[in-house]
Amino acid sequence: MNRLSQSLLTPLAALMLTSGTITLMVQPPVMAQEQSQRTLTVQGQGSVFIPATIAQVSLGVEVDAETAEAAQQQAARQSSAVVELLRSRNVDKLQTSGVRLNPIYSRRDNQQVISGYRASNIVSFQISTDAAGELLDTAVSRGATRINGVNFVADDAAIAEARDRALQEATLDARSQADVVLSSLNLQRREIVSINISGSQYGSPPVRYQRMEAMAADASTPIEGGEQQITASVTLEVRY
């Protein structure tokens, strides 16, 4: 063995060579660390449906007139009557969501000219789903000409309770997935090393209305709130 080779031998290797044996050295701490890093990541899903008991409504007045002043005054009169009705029904979260006054254009002699003005006043509010249909009918009779949309949601307490249930379902689903996979491989779940939670809410599809100039007096608007879906996702990192 040349001098260079001898210089590269560690004392432990030199001792092993002089004894006439070569032994493979195992480092238990490294193996233990590798085993502790064996993890499986699973994602569980949970879903709960609850009744949508609140209607979120957007409606208002839109009128056309020859002058801007006439359009604005007419819209103000009709809007005041609608707002007075809504206040008398003790609706929640009543607020003005839009006020507009725009010119109406038409073509005369190949030129674009102003032929009138359009004023609108839109309000939004919340009311019990059961009372929404009758209130929409009455609002139209008091001067409302637009129902822009109706969305349905559950109340805050019901949503919070449903989210807890959805999280429980998602957690059990994730743990069950981990147990199935590990048992199929003759392995055992030891401990959960990390947890990640995410959630989202999906309401029932909104009911959309186009501009309404009038509504038959003998017609009643049917309102069905349906159900709101509350979902949650839980991701577990499991050591085995």
Short mmCIF file of N, CA and C in Angstrom, two decimals, residues 21-146:
data_model
loop_
_atom_site.label_atom_id
_atom_site.label_comp_id
_atom_site.label_asym_id
_atom_site.label_seq_id
_atom_site.Cartn_x
_atom_site.Cartn_y
_atom_site.Cartn_z
N THR A 21 -10.03 -7.95 9.74
CA THR A 21 -11.47 -8.01 9.47
C THR A 21 -11.94 -6.65 8.97
N ILE A 22 -13.00 -6.68 8.18
CA ILE A 22 -13.66 -5.45 7.71
C ILE A 22 -15.13 -5.55 8.10
N THR A 23 -15.59 -4.61 8.86
CA THR A 23 -16.95 -4.66 9.39
C THR A 23 -17.76 -3.48 8.85
N LEU A 24 -18.98 -3.75 8.43
CA LEU A 24 -19.90 -2.69 7.99
C LEU A 24 -20.47 -2.01 9.21
N MET A 25 -20.23 -0.70 9.35
CA MET A 25 -20.67 0.05 10.51
C MET A 25 -22.06 0.64 10.25
N VAL A 26 -23.01 0.36 11.12
CA VAL A 26 -24.37 0.89 11.02
C VAL A 26 -24.53 2.04 12.00
N GLN A 27 -25.17 3.10 11.58
CA GLN A 27 -25.35 4.27 12.42
C GLN A 27 -26.81 4.34 12.85
N PRO A 28 -27.15 3.81 14.00
CA PRO A 28 -28.55 3.78 14.46
C PRO A 28 -29.22 5.15 14.50
N PRO A 29 -28.54 6.22 14.95
CA PRO A 29 -29.24 7.52 15.00
C PRO A 29 -29.76 7.95 13.65
N VAL A 30 -29.02 7.71 12.56
CA VAL A 30 -29.46 8.12 11.23
C VAL A 30 -30.68 7.32 10.82
N MET A 31 -30.67 6.00 11.06
CA MET A 31 -31.82 5.17 10.70
C MET A 31 -33.06 5.58 11.49
N ALA A 32 -32.85 5.88 12.77
CA ALA A 32 -34.00 6.30 13.58
C ALA A 32 -34.59 7.59 13.05
N GLN A 33 -33.72 8.48 12.60
CA GLN A 33 -34.22 9.74 12.05
C GLN A 33 -34.99 9.51 10.77
N GLU A 34 -34.49 8.59 9.92
CA GLU A 34 -35.19 8.30 8.67
C GLU A 34 -36.56 7.69 8.95
N GLN A 35 -36.63 6.79 9.94
CA GLN A 35 -37.91 6.17 10.26
C GLN A 35 -38.91 7.19 10.80
N SER A 36 -38.40 8.15 11.60
CA SER A 36 -39.30 9.15 12.16
C SER A 36 -39.86 10.07 11.09
N GLN A 37 -39.21 10.11 9.92
CA GLN A 37 -39.65 10.98 8.84
C GLN A 37 -40.58 10.27 7.86
N ARG A 38 -40.93 9.03 8.12
CA ARG A 38 -41.86 8.31 7.24
C ARG A 38 -43.28 8.80 7.54
N THR A 39 -43.83 9.57 6.63
CA THR A 39 -45.16 10.14 6.85
C THR A 39 -46.05 9.91 5.64
N LEU A 40 -47.32 9.92 5.90
CA LEU A 40 -48.36 9.81 4.87
C LEU A 40 -49.28 11.02 5.00
N THR A 41 -49.56 11.69 3.89
CA THR A 41 -50.43 12.86 3.89
C THR A 41 -51.77 12.50 3.25
N VAL A 42 -52.85 12.76 3.97
CA VAL A 42 -54.19 12.45 3.48
C VAL A 42 -55.08 13.68 3.66
N GLN A 43 -56.06 13.80 2.80
CA GLN A 43 -57.01 14.92 2.87
C GLN A 43 -58.43 14.39 2.98
N GLY A 44 -59.15 14.82 4.02
CA GLY A 44 -60.53 14.40 4.22
C GLY A 44 -61.50 15.51 3.91
N GLN A 45 -62.71 15.14 3.51
CA GLN A 45 -63.75 16.10 3.15
C GLN A 45 -64.98 15.89 4.02
N GLY A 46 -65.63 17.01 4.37
CA GLY A 46 -66.88 16.96 5.12
C GLY A 46 -67.89 17.91 4.52
N SER A 47 -69.14 17.53 4.50
CA SER A 47 -70.18 18.36 3.89
C SER A 47 -71.48 18.24 4.67
N VAL A 48 -72.10 19.40 4.95
CA VAL A 48 -73.36 19.44 5.69
C VAL A 48 -74.32 20.39 4.98
N PHE A 49 -75.58 19.99 4.85
CA PHE A 49 -76.60 20.83 4.24
C PHE A 49 -77.54 21.36 5.33
N ILE A 50 -77.81 22.66 5.27
CA ILE A 50 -78.71 23.29 6.25
C ILE A 50 -79.71 24.18 5.50
N PRO A 51 -80.89 24.39 6.08
CA PRO A 51 -81.90 25.22 5.41
C PRO A 51 -81.44 26.67 5.27
N ALA A 52 -81.68 27.26 4.12
CA ALA A 52 -81.40 28.68 3.89
C ALA A 52 -82.63 29.48 4.30
N THR A 53 -82.57 30.10 5.45
CA THR A 53 -83.75 30.76 6.03
C THR A 53 -83.77 32.26 5.84
N ILE A 54 -82.73 32.82 5.25
CA ILE A 54 -82.65 34.27 5.05
C ILE A 54 -82.55 34.58 3.57
N ALA A 55 -83.36 35.54 3.11
CA ALA A 55 -83.32 36.00 1.72
C ALA A 55 -82.59 37.34 1.68
N GLN A 56 -81.56 37.42 0.85
CA GLN A 56 -80.85 38.67 0.62
C GLN A 56 -81.36 39.26 -0.70
N VAL A 57 -82.04 40.39 -0.60
CA VAL A 57 -82.78 40.93 -1.74
C VAL A 57 -82.17 42.25 -2.20
N SER A 58 -82.12 42.44 -3.52
CA SER A 58 -81.73 43.71 -4.12
C SER A 58 -82.84 44.12 -5.08
N LEU A 59 -83.47 45.26 -4.81
CA LEU A 59 -84.55 45.76 -5.67
C LEU A 59 -84.54 47.27 -5.68
N GLY A 60 -85.35 47.85 -6.55
CA GLY A 60 -85.40 49.32 -6.60
C GLY A 60 -86.30 49.84 -7.68
N VAL A 61 -86.03 51.08 -8.04
CA VAL A 61 -86.86 51.83 -8.99
C VAL A 61 -86.01 52.28 -10.15
N GLU A 62 -86.55 52.17 -11.35
CA GLU A 62 -85.90 52.71 -12.54
C GLU A 62 -86.97 53.36 -13.41
N VAL A 63 -86.81 54.65 -13.70
CA VAL A 63 -87.82 55.39 -14.47
C VAL A 63 -87.15 56.20 -15.57
N ASP A 64 -87.88 56.43 -16.65
CA ASP A 64 -87.42 57.27 -17.75
C ASP A 64 -88.28 58.52 -17.82
N ALA A 65 -87.65 59.63 -18.20
CA ALA A 65 -88.38 60.89 -18.35
C ALA A 65 -87.65 61.75 -19.38
N GLU A 66 -88.34 62.81 -19.83
CA GLU A 66 -87.75 63.67 -20.86
C GLU A 66 -86.60 64.50 -20.31
N THR A 67 -86.68 64.90 -19.05
CA THR A 67 -85.62 65.71 -18.46
C THR A 67 -84.99 64.97 -17.29
N ALA A 68 -83.76 65.35 -16.96
CA ALA A 68 -83.06 64.72 -15.85
C ALA A 68 -83.78 64.99 -14.54
N GLU A 69 -84.29 66.22 -14.37
CA GLU A 69 -84.98 66.58 -13.13
C GLU A 69 -86.25 65.75 -12.95
N ALA A 70 -86.99 65.58 -14.02
CA ALA A 70 -88.23 64.81 -13.94
C ALA A 70 -87.95 63.35 -13.62
N ALA A 71 -86.92 62.78 -14.24
CA ALA A 71 -86.57 61.39 -13.98
C ALA A 71 -86.12 61.21 -12.53
N GLN A 72 -85.30 62.14 -12.04
CA GLN A 72 -84.80 62.01 -10.67
C GLN A 72 -85.92 62.16 -9.65
N GLN A 73 -86.82 63.11 -9.87
CA GLN A 73 -87.92 63.34 -8.93
C GLN A 73 -88.87 62.14 -8.88
N GLN A 74 -89.18 61.59 -10.06
CA GLN A 74 -90.07 60.44 -10.10
C GLN A 74 -89.45 59.24 -9.40
N ALA A 75 -88.16 59.03 -9.64
CA ALA A 75 -87.46 57.92 -8.98
C ALA A 75 -87.43 58.12 -7.47
N ALA A 76 -87.26 59.36 -7.04
CA ALA A 76 -87.22 59.65 -5.60
C ALA A 76 -88.57 59.38 -4.95
N ARG A 77 -89.66 59.76 -5.61
CA ARG A 77 -91.00 59.52 -5.05
C ARG A 77 -91.27 58.03 -4.91
N GLN A 78 -91.00 57.28 -5.96
CA GLN A 78 -91.27 55.84 -5.91
C GLN A 78 -90.34 55.13 -4.92
N SER A 79 -89.09 55.55 -4.87
CA SER A 79 -88.13 54.93 -3.95
C SER A 79 -88.52 55.19 -2.51
N SER A 80 -88.99 56.40 -2.21
CA SER A 80 -89.40 56.73 -0.85
C SER A 80 -90.55 55.83 -0.40
N ALA A 81 -91.48 55.56 -1.31
CA ALA A 81 -92.61 54.69 -0.97
C ALA A 81 -92.13 53.27 -0.70
N VAL A 82 -91.17 52.79 -1.50
CA VAL A 82 -90.65 51.44 -1.32
C VAL A 82 -89.88 51.33 -0.01
N VAL A 83 -89.03 52.31 0.27
CA VAL A 83 -88.25 52.29 1.51
C VAL A 83 -89.15 52.36 2.74
N GLU A 84 -90.20 53.17 2.66
CA GLU A 84 -91.15 53.25 3.77
C GLU A 84 -91.80 51.89 4.04
N LEU A 85 -92.13 51.17 2.97
CA LEU A 85 -92.69 49.83 3.12
C LEU A 85 -91.69 48.90 3.80
N LEU A 86 -90.45 48.93 3.35
CA LEU A 86 -89.44 48.03 3.89
C LEU A 86 -89.18 48.31 5.37
N ARG A 87 -89.17 49.58 5.73
CA ARG A 87 -88.98 49.92 7.15
C ARG A 87 -90.15 49.44 8.00
N SER A 88 -91.35 49.53 7.45
CA SER A 88 -92.52 49.08 8.21
C SER A 88 -92.52 47.57 8.43
N ARG A 89 -91.79 46.84 7.56
CA ARG A 89 -91.68 45.37 7.71
C ARG A 89 -90.48 44.96 8.55
N ASN A 90 -89.72 45.94 9.05
CA ASN A 90 -88.56 45.67 9.91
C ASN A 90 -87.55 44.73 9.26
N VAL A 91 -87.24 45.01 8.00
CA VAL A 91 -86.22 44.20 7.33
C VAL A 91 -84.86 44.50 7.92
N ASP A 92 -83.93 43.58 7.76
CA ASP A 92 -82.58 43.74 8.31
C ASP A 92 -81.62 44.27 7.25
N LYS A 93 -80.62 45.00 7.72
CA LYS A 93 -79.51 45.49 6.89
C LYS A 93 -79.99 46.25 5.65
N LEU A 94 -80.97 47.12 5.86
CA LEU A 94 -81.48 47.95 4.76
C LEU A 94 -80.47 49.04 4.43
N GLN A 95 -80.10 49.14 3.16
CA GLN A 95 -79.16 50.18 2.74
C GLN A 95 -79.30 50.45 1.25
N THR A 96 -78.95 51.68 0.87
CA THR A 96 -78.94 52.04 -0.54
C THR A 96 -77.68 51.48 -1.18
N SER A 97 -77.84 50.75 -2.25
CA SER A 97 -76.69 50.12 -2.91
C SER A 97 -76.35 50.75 -4.25
N GLY A 98 -77.20 51.67 -4.74
CA GLY A 98 -76.88 52.33 -6.01
C GLY A 98 -77.88 53.42 -6.37
N VAL A 99 -77.36 54.57 -6.82
CA VAL A 99 -78.17 55.67 -7.33
C VAL A 99 -77.55 56.11 -8.65
N ARG A 100 -78.36 56.13 -9.71
CA ARG A 100 -77.82 56.50 -11.02
C ARG A 100 -78.77 57.43 -11.77
N LEU A 101 -78.16 58.29 -12.59
CA LEU A 101 -78.91 59.14 -13.50
C LEU A 101 -78.10 59.22 -14.79
N ASN A 102 -78.65 58.67 -15.87
CA ASN A 102 -77.93 58.61 -17.13
C ASN A 102 -78.79 59.11 -18.29
N PRO A 103 -78.17 59.72 -19.29
CA PRO A 103 -78.92 60.13 -20.48
C PRO A 103 -79.28 58.92 -21.34
N ILE A 104 -80.38 59.06 -22.05
CA ILE A 104 -80.80 58.04 -23.01
C ILE A 104 -80.53 58.59 -24.41
N TYR A 105 -79.81 57.84 -25.22
CA TYR A 105 -79.43 58.32 -26.55
C TYR A 105 -80.26 57.63 -27.63
N SER A 106 -80.50 58.37 -28.68
CA SER A 106 -81.15 57.82 -29.87
C SER A 106 -80.53 58.50 -31.09
N ARG A 107 -80.81 57.96 -32.27
CA ARG A 107 -80.23 58.52 -33.49
C ARG A 107 -81.30 59.28 -34.28
N ARG A 108 -80.95 60.49 -34.65
CA ARG A 108 -81.82 61.32 -35.50
C ARG A 108 -80.96 61.95 -36.58
N ASP A 109 -81.39 61.75 -37.81
CA ASP A 109 -80.64 62.29 -38.95
C ASP A 109 -79.17 61.86 -38.89
N ASN A 110 -78.99 60.57 -38.61
CA ASN A 110 -77.65 59.99 -38.54
C ASN A 110 -76.77 60.61 -37.46
N GLN A 111 -77.40 61.19 -36.46
CA GLN A 111 -76.65 61.76 -35.35
C GLN A 111 -77.18 61.20 -34.03
N GLN A 112 -76.28 61.06 -33.07
CA GLN A 112 -76.67 60.56 -31.75
C GLN A 112 -77.05 61.75 -30.87
N VAL A 113 -78.29 61.72 -30.40
CA VAL A 113 -78.79 62.84 -29.59
C VAL A 113 -79.42 62.28 -28.32
N ILE A 114 -79.52 63.14 -27.31
CA ILE A 114 -80.16 62.75 -26.05
C ILE A 114 -81.68 62.87 -26.21
N SER A 115 -82.36 61.74 -25.97
CA SER A 115 -83.81 61.72 -26.11
C SER A 115 -84.53 61.66 -24.76
N GLY A 116 -83.79 61.53 -23.69
CA GLY A 116 -84.41 61.46 -22.37
C GLY A 116 -83.37 61.09 -21.32
N TYR A 117 -83.87 60.80 -20.11
CA TYR A 117 -82.97 60.46 -18.99
C TYR A 117 -83.56 59.29 -18.21
N ARG A 118 -82.66 58.52 -17.66
CA ARG A 118 -83.07 57.33 -16.88
C ARG A 118 -82.45 57.44 -15.47
N ALA A 119 -83.31 57.38 -14.47
CA ALA A 119 -82.87 57.46 -13.08
C ALA A 119 -83.21 56.14 -12.38
N SER A 120 -82.30 55.72 -11.51
CA SER A 120 -82.54 54.48 -10.76
C SER A 120 -82.06 54.64 -9.33
N ASN A 121 -82.71 53.92 -8.45
CA ASN A 121 -82.35 53.91 -7.03
C ASN A 121 -82.54 52.47 -6.54
N ILE A 122 -81.45 51.84 -6.11
CA ILE A 122 -81.47 50.44 -5.73
C ILE A 122 -81.16 50.31 -4.24
N VAL A 123 -81.91 49.47 -3.54
CA VAL A 123 -81.66 49.19 -2.14
C VAL A 123 -81.48 47.68 -1.95
N SER A 124 -80.80 47.31 -0.87
CA SER A 124 -80.64 45.90 -0.53
C SER A 124 -81.04 45.70 0.92
N PHE A 125 -81.47 44.47 1.24
CA PHE A 125 -81.92 44.16 2.60
C PHE A 125 -82.00 42.66 2.77
N GLN A 126 -82.26 42.25 4.01
CA GLN A 126 -82.46 40.84 4.33
C GLN A 126 -83.80 40.66 5.01
N ILE A 127 -84.42 39.52 4.73
CA ILE A 127 -85.71 39.19 5.34
C ILE A 127 -85.86 37.68 5.39
N SER A 128 -86.72 37.21 6.25
CA SER A 128 -86.98 35.78 6.33
C SER A 128 -87.45 35.26 4.98
N THR A 129 -86.95 34.08 4.62
CA THR A 129 -87.32 33.49 3.33
C THR A 129 -88.83 33.31 3.21
N ASP A 130 -89.48 32.95 4.30
CA ASP A 130 -90.93 32.72 4.26
C ASP A 130 -91.70 33.98 3.91
N ALA A 131 -91.16 35.16 4.26
CA ALA A 131 -91.87 36.41 4.03
C ALA A 131 -91.43 37.12 2.75
N ALA A 132 -90.43 36.59 2.06
CA ALA A 132 -89.85 37.29 0.92
C ALA A 132 -90.82 37.44 -0.25
N GLY A 133 -91.55 36.37 -0.59
CA GLY A 133 -92.42 36.42 -1.77
C GLY A 133 -93.49 37.49 -1.66
N GLU A 134 -94.19 37.52 -0.54
CA GLU A 134 -95.25 38.51 -0.37
C GLU A 134 -94.69 39.92 -0.35
N LEU A 135 -93.50 40.10 0.25
CA LEU A 135 -92.91 41.44 0.31
C LEU A 135 -92.50 41.92 -1.08
N LEU A 136 -91.98 41.04 -1.91
CA LEU A 136 -91.63 41.43 -3.28
C LEU A 136 -92.86 41.90 -4.05
N ASP A 137 -93.97 41.18 -3.90
CA ASP A 137 -95.20 41.58 -4.58
C ASP A 137 -95.66 42.96 -4.12
N THR A 138 -95.62 43.18 -2.81
CA THR A 138 -96.07 44.46 -2.27
C THR A 138 -95.13 45.59 -2.69
N ALA A 139 -93.84 45.33 -2.72
CA ALA A 139 -92.88 46.35 -3.14
C ALA A 139 -93.13 46.80 -4.57
N VAL A 140 -93.47 45.87 -5.44
CA VAL A 140 -93.78 46.23 -6.82
C VAL A 140 -95.04 47.09 -6.88
N SER A 141 -96.03 46.75 -6.07
CA SER A 141 -97.27 47.54 -6.06
C SER A 141 -97.03 48.95 -5.51
N ARG A 142 -95.96 49.14 -4.70
CA ARG A 142 -95.65 50.45 -4.15
C ARG A 142 -94.72 51.27 -5.04
N GLY A 143 -94.24 50.68 -6.14
CA GLY A 143 -93.43 51.47 -7.06
C GLY A 143 -92.13 50.85 -7.51
N ALA A 144 -91.73 49.71 -6.95
CA ALA A 144 -90.49 49.06 -7.39
C ALA A 144 -90.65 48.54 -8.82
N THR A 145 -89.66 48.78 -9.64
CA THR A 145 -89.69 48.32 -11.03
C THR A 145 -88.54 47.37 -11.36
N ARG A 146 -87.64 47.18 -10.41
CA ARG A 146 -86.51 46.26 -10.63
C ARG A 146 -86.35 45.35 -9.43
#
